[in-house]
Structures are given as C-alpha cells and as structure tokens.
JSON list of C-alpha atoms in Angstrom, two decimals:
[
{"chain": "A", "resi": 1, "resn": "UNK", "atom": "CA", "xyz": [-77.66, -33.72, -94.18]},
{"chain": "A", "resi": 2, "resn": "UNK", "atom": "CA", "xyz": [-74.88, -31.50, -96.48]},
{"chain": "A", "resi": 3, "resn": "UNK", "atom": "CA", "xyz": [-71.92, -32.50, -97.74]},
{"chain": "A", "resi": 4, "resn": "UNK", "atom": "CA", "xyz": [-70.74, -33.53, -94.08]},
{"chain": "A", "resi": 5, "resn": "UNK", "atom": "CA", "xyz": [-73.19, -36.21, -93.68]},
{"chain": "A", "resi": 6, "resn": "UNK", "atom": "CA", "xyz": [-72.32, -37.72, -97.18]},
{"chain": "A", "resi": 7, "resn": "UNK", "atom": "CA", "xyz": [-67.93, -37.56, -96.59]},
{"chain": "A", "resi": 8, "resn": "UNK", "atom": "CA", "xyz": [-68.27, -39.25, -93.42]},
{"chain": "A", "resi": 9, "resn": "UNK", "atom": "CA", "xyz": [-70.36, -42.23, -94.78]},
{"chain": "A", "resi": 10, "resn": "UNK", "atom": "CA", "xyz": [-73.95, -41.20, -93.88]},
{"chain": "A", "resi": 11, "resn": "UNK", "atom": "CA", "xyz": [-77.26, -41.82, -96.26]},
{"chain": "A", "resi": 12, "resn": "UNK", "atom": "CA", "xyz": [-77.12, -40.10, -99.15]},
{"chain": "A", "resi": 13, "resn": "UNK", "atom": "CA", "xyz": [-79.94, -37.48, -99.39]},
{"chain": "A", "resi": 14, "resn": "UNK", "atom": "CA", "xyz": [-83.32, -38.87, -101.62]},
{"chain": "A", "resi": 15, "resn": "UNK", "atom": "CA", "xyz": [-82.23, -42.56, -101.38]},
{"chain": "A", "resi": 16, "resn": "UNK", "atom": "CA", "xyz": [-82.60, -45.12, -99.98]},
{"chain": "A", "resi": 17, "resn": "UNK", "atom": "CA", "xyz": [-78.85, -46.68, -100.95]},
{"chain": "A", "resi": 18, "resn": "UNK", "atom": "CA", "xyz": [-79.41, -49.21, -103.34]},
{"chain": "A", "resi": 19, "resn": "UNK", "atom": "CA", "xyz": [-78.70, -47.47, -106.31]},
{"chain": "A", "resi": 20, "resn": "UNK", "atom": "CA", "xyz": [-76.29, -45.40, -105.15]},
{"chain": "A", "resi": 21, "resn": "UNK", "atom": "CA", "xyz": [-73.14, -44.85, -107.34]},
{"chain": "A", "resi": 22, "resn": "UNK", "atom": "CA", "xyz": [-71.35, -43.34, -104.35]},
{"chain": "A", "resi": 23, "resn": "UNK", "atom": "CA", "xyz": [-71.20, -46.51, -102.29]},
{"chain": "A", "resi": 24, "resn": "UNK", "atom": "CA", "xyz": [-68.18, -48.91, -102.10]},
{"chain": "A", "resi": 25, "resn": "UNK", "atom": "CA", "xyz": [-70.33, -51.70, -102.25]},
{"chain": "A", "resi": 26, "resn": "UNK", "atom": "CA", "xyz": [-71.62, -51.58, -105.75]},
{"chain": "A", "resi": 27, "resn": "UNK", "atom": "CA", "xyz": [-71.56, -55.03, -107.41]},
{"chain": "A", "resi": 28, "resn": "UNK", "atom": "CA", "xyz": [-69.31, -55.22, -110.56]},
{"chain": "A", "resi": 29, "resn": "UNK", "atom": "CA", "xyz": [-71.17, -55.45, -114.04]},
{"chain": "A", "resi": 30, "resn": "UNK", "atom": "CA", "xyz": [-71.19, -58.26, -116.60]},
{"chain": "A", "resi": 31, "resn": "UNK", "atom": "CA", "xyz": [-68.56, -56.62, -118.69]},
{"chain": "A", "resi": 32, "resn": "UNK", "atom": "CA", "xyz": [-66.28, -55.67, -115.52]},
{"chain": "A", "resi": 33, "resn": "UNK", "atom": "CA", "xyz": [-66.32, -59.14, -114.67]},
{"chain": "A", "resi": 34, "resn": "UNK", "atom": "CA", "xyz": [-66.06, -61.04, -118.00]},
{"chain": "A", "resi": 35, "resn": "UNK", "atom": "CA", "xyz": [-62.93, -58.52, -118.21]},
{"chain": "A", "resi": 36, "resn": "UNK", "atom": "CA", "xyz": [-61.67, -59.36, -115.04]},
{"chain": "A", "resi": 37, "resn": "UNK", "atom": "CA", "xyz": [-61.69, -62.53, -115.37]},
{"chain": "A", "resi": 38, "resn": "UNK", "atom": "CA", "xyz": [-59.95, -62.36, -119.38]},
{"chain": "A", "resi": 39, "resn": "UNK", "atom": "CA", "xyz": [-57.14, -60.96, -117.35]},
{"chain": "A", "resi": 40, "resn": "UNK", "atom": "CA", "xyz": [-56.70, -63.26, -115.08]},
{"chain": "A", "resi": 41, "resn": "UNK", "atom": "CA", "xyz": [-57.32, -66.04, -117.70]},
{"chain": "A", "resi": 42, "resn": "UNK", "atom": "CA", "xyz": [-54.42, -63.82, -119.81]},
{"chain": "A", "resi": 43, "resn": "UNK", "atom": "CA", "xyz": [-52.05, -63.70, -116.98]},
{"chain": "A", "resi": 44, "resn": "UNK", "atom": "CA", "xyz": [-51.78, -67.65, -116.61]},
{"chain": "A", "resi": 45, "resn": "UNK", "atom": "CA", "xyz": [-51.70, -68.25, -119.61]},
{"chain": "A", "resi": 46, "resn": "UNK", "atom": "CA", "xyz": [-48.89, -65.41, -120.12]},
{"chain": "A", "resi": 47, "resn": "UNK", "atom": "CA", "xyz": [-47.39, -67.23, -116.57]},
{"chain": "A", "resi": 48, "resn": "UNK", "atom": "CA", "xyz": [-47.52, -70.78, -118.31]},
{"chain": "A", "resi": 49, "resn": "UNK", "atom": "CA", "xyz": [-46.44, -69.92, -121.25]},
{"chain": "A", "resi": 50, "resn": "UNK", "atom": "CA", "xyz": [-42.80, -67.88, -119.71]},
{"chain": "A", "resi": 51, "resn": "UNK", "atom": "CA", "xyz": [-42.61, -71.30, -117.74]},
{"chain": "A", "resi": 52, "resn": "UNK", "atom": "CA", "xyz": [-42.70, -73.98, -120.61]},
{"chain": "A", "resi": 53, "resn": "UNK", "atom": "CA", "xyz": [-40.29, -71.38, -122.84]},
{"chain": "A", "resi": 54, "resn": "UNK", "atom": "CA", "xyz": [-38.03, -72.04, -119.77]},
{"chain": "A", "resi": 55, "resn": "UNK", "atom": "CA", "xyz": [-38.05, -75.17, -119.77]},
{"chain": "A", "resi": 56, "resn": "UNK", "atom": "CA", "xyz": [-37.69, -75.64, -123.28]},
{"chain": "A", "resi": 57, "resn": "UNK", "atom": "CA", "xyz": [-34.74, -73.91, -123.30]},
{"chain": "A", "resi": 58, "resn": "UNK", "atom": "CA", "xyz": [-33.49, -76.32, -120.31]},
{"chain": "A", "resi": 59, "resn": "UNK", "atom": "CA", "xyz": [-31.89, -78.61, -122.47]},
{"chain": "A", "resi": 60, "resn": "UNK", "atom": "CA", "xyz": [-29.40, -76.13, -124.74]},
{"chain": "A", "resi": 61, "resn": "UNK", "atom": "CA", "xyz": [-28.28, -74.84, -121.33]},
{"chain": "A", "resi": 62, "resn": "UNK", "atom": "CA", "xyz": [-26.99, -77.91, -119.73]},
{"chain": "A", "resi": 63, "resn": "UNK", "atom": "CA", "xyz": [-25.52, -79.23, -123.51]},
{"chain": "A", "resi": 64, "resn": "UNK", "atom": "CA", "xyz": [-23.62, -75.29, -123.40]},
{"chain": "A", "resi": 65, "resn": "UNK", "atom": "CA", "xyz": [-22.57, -75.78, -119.77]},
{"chain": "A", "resi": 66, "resn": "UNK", "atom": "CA", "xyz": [-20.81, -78.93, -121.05]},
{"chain": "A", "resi": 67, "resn": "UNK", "atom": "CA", "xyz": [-17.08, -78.57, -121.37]},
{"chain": "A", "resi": 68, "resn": "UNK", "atom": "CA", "xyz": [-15.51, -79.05, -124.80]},
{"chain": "A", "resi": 69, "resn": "UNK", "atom": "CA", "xyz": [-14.39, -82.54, -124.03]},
{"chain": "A", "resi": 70, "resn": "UNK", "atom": "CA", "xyz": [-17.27, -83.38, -122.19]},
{"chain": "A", "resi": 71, "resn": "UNK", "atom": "CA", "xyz": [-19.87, -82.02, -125.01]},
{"chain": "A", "resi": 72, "resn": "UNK", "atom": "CA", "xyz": [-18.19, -83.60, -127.84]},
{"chain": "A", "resi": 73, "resn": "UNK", "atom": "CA", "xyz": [-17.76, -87.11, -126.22]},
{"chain": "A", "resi": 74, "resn": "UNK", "atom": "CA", "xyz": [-21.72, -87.42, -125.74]},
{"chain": "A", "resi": 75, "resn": "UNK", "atom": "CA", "xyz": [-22.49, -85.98, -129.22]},
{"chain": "A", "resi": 76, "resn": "UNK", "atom": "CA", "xyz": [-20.57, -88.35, -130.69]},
{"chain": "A", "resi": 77, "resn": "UNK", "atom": "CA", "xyz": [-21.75, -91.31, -128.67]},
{"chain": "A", "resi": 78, "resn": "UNK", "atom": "CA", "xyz": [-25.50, -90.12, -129.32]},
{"chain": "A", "resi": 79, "resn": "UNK", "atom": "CA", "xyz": [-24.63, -89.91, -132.76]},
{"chain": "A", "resi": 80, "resn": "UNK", "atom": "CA", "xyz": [-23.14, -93.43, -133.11]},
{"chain": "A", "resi": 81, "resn": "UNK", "atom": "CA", "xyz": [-26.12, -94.92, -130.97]},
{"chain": "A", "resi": 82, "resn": "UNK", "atom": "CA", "xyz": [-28.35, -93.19, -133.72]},
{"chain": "A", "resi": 83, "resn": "UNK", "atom": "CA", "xyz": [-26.50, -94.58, -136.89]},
{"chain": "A", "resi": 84, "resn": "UNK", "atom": "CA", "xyz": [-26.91, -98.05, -135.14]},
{"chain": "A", "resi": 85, "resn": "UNK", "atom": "CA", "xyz": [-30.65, -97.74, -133.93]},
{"chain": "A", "resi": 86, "resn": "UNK", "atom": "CA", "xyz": [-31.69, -95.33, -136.65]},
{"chain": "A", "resi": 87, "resn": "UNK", "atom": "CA", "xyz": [-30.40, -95.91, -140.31]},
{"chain": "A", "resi": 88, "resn": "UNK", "atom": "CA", "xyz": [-31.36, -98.50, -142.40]},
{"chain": "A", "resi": 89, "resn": "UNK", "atom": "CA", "xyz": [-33.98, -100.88, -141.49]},
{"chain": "A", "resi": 90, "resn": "UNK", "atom": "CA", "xyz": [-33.68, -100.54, -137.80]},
{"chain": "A", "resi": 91, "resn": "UNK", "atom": "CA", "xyz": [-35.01, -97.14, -137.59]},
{"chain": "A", "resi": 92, "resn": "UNK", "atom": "CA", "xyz": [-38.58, -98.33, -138.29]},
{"chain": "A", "resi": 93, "resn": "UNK", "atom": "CA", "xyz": [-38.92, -99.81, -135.21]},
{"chain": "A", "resi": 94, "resn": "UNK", "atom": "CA", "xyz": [-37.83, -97.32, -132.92]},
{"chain": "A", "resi": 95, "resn": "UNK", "atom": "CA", "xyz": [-39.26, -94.64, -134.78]},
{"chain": "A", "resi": 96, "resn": "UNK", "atom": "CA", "xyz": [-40.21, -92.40, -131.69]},
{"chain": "A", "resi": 97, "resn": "UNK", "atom": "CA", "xyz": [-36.75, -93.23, -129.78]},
{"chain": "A", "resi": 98, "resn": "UNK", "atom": "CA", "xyz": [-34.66, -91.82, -133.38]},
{"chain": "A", "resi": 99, "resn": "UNK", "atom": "CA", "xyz": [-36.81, -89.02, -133.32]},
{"chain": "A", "resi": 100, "resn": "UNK", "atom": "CA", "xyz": [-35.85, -88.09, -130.33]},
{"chain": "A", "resi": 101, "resn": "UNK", "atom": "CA", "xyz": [-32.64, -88.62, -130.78]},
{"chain": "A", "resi": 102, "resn": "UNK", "atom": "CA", "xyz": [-32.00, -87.29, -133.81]},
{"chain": "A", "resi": 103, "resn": "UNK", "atom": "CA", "xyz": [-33.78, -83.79, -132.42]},
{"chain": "A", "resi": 104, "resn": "UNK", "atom": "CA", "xyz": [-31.39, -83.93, -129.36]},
{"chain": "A", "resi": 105, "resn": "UNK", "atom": "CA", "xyz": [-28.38, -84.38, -132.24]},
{"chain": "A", "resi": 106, "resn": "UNK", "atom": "CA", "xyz": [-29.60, -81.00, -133.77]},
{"chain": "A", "resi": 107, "resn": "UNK", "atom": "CA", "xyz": [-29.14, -78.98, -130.86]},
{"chain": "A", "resi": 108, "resn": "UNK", "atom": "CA", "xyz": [-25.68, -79.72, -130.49]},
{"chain": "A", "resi": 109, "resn": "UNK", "atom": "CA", "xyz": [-23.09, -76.93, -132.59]},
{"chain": "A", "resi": 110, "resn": "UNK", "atom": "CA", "xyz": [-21.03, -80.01, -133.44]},
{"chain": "A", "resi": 111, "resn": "UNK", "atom": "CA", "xyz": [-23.86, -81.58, -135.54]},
{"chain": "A", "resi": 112, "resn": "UNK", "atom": "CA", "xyz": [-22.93, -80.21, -138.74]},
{"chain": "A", "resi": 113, "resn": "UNK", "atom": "CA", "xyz": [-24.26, -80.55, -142.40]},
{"chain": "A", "resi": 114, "resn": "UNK", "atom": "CA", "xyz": [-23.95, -83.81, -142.58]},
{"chain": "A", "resi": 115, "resn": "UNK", "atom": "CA", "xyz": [-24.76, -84.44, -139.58]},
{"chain": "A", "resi": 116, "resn": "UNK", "atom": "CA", "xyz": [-28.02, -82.36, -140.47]},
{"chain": "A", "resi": 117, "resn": "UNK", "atom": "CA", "xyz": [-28.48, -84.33, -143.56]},
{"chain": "A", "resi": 118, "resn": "UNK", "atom": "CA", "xyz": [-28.32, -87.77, -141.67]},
{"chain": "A", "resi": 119, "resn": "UNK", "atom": "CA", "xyz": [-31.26, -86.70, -138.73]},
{"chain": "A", "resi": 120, "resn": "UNK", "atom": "CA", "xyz": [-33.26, -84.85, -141.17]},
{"chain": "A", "resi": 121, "resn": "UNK", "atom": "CA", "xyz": [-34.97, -88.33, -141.75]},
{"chain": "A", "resi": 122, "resn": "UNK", "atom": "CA", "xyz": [-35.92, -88.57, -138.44]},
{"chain": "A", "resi": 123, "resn": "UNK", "atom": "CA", "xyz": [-37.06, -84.98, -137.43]},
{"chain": "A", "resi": 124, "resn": "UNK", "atom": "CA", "xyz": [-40.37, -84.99, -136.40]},
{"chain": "A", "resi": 125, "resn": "UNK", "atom": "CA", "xyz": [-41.34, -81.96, -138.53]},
{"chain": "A", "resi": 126, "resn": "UNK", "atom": "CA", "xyz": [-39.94, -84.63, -141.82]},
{"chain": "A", "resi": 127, "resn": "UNK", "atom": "CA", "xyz": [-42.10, -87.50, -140.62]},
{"chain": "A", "resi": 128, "resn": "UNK", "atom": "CA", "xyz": [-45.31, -86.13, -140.31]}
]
C-alpha cells in the first residue's frame, strides 16, 4: 500500500494502528490535558473576573447618570442620615450600615475634604 493507501485513510504499512502518530484518534497526553484544562480554568476566571469589575463599577454609573439636582439632593440626604446614624455614640451600633454608607458617600464628587475627613472613620479599610 504507497502513499495512496495511507492519504485516503487506509492501515498504515508495519502497524497495526495503535501507536500510530498519523491517526486522528490519538488520545491527548497528561500535559495536553492538564494545559487544556488551565485554560479553560484561566478563561472563567478571566470571564468572572470582567463580570464582577462590571458590576463594581455599576454603582458610579447610575450616581454619574444622576442630574446635578438630582445627585446632589441624595448626597446630601445620605450624608445627613450618616451624621445622625454614624457620629458619636450611635455609630457603634450600626457599624456595618455606616460603613456602607460612608463608602457610598466617597464615591460621590460632591463629598469633599471634609466630607472625606468625616467617613474616613467609617471606611472599612480604617476599621479593620
């Protein structure tokens, strides 16, 4: 059998197939399949990870697709809901509540330096 017989799929001459490196059929090594499967491990991860920057960012879109008056009357109604809850004595019982309130405050551009200076308290990255 020449050439012929091996191009249209025959036996290959002196084997019995098994071992052949010609055939389409050959099973994939160890290392061909660990790396196959660190890329698909990579790509979700890389997928998952695109999603939750996403929806991190979720928030500062829909406080910058506030208008003006709209964005300024729930910063400072957030902000005067935090001085009440947050300074003083109250704010060690609603710890988890003024922290996220006070890290919703920072994302506003209205929330100046003392504004700043009055969540920094409350920040998570302060408290722990």
């Amino acid at each position: 059998m020449g050439l012929n017989g091996m191009m249209a799929g025959g036996p290959t001459p002196g084997g019995d197939g098994e071992d052949n490196i010609f055939t389409r059929d050959r099973a994939p090594t160890g290392r061909e399949k660990r790396v196959r499967q660190a890329m698909v491990i990579g790509g979700v991860l890389l997928v998952l990870f695109v999603v939750w920057m996403y929806l991190q960012g979720g928030e500062n879109r829909a406080i910058k697709a506030m208008s003006p008056v709209q964005r300024e009357a729930l910063f400072m109604e957030t902000r005067e809901s935090f001085r009440l809850m947050c300074t003083g004595d109250a704010g060690t019982r609603f710890i988890e509540r003024c922290q996220k309130q006070a890290e919703f405050l920072s994302r506003f551009d209205e929330c100046d330096e003392a504004c700043r200076r009055e969540i920094a308290p409350m920040l998570r990255s302060s408290v722990r």
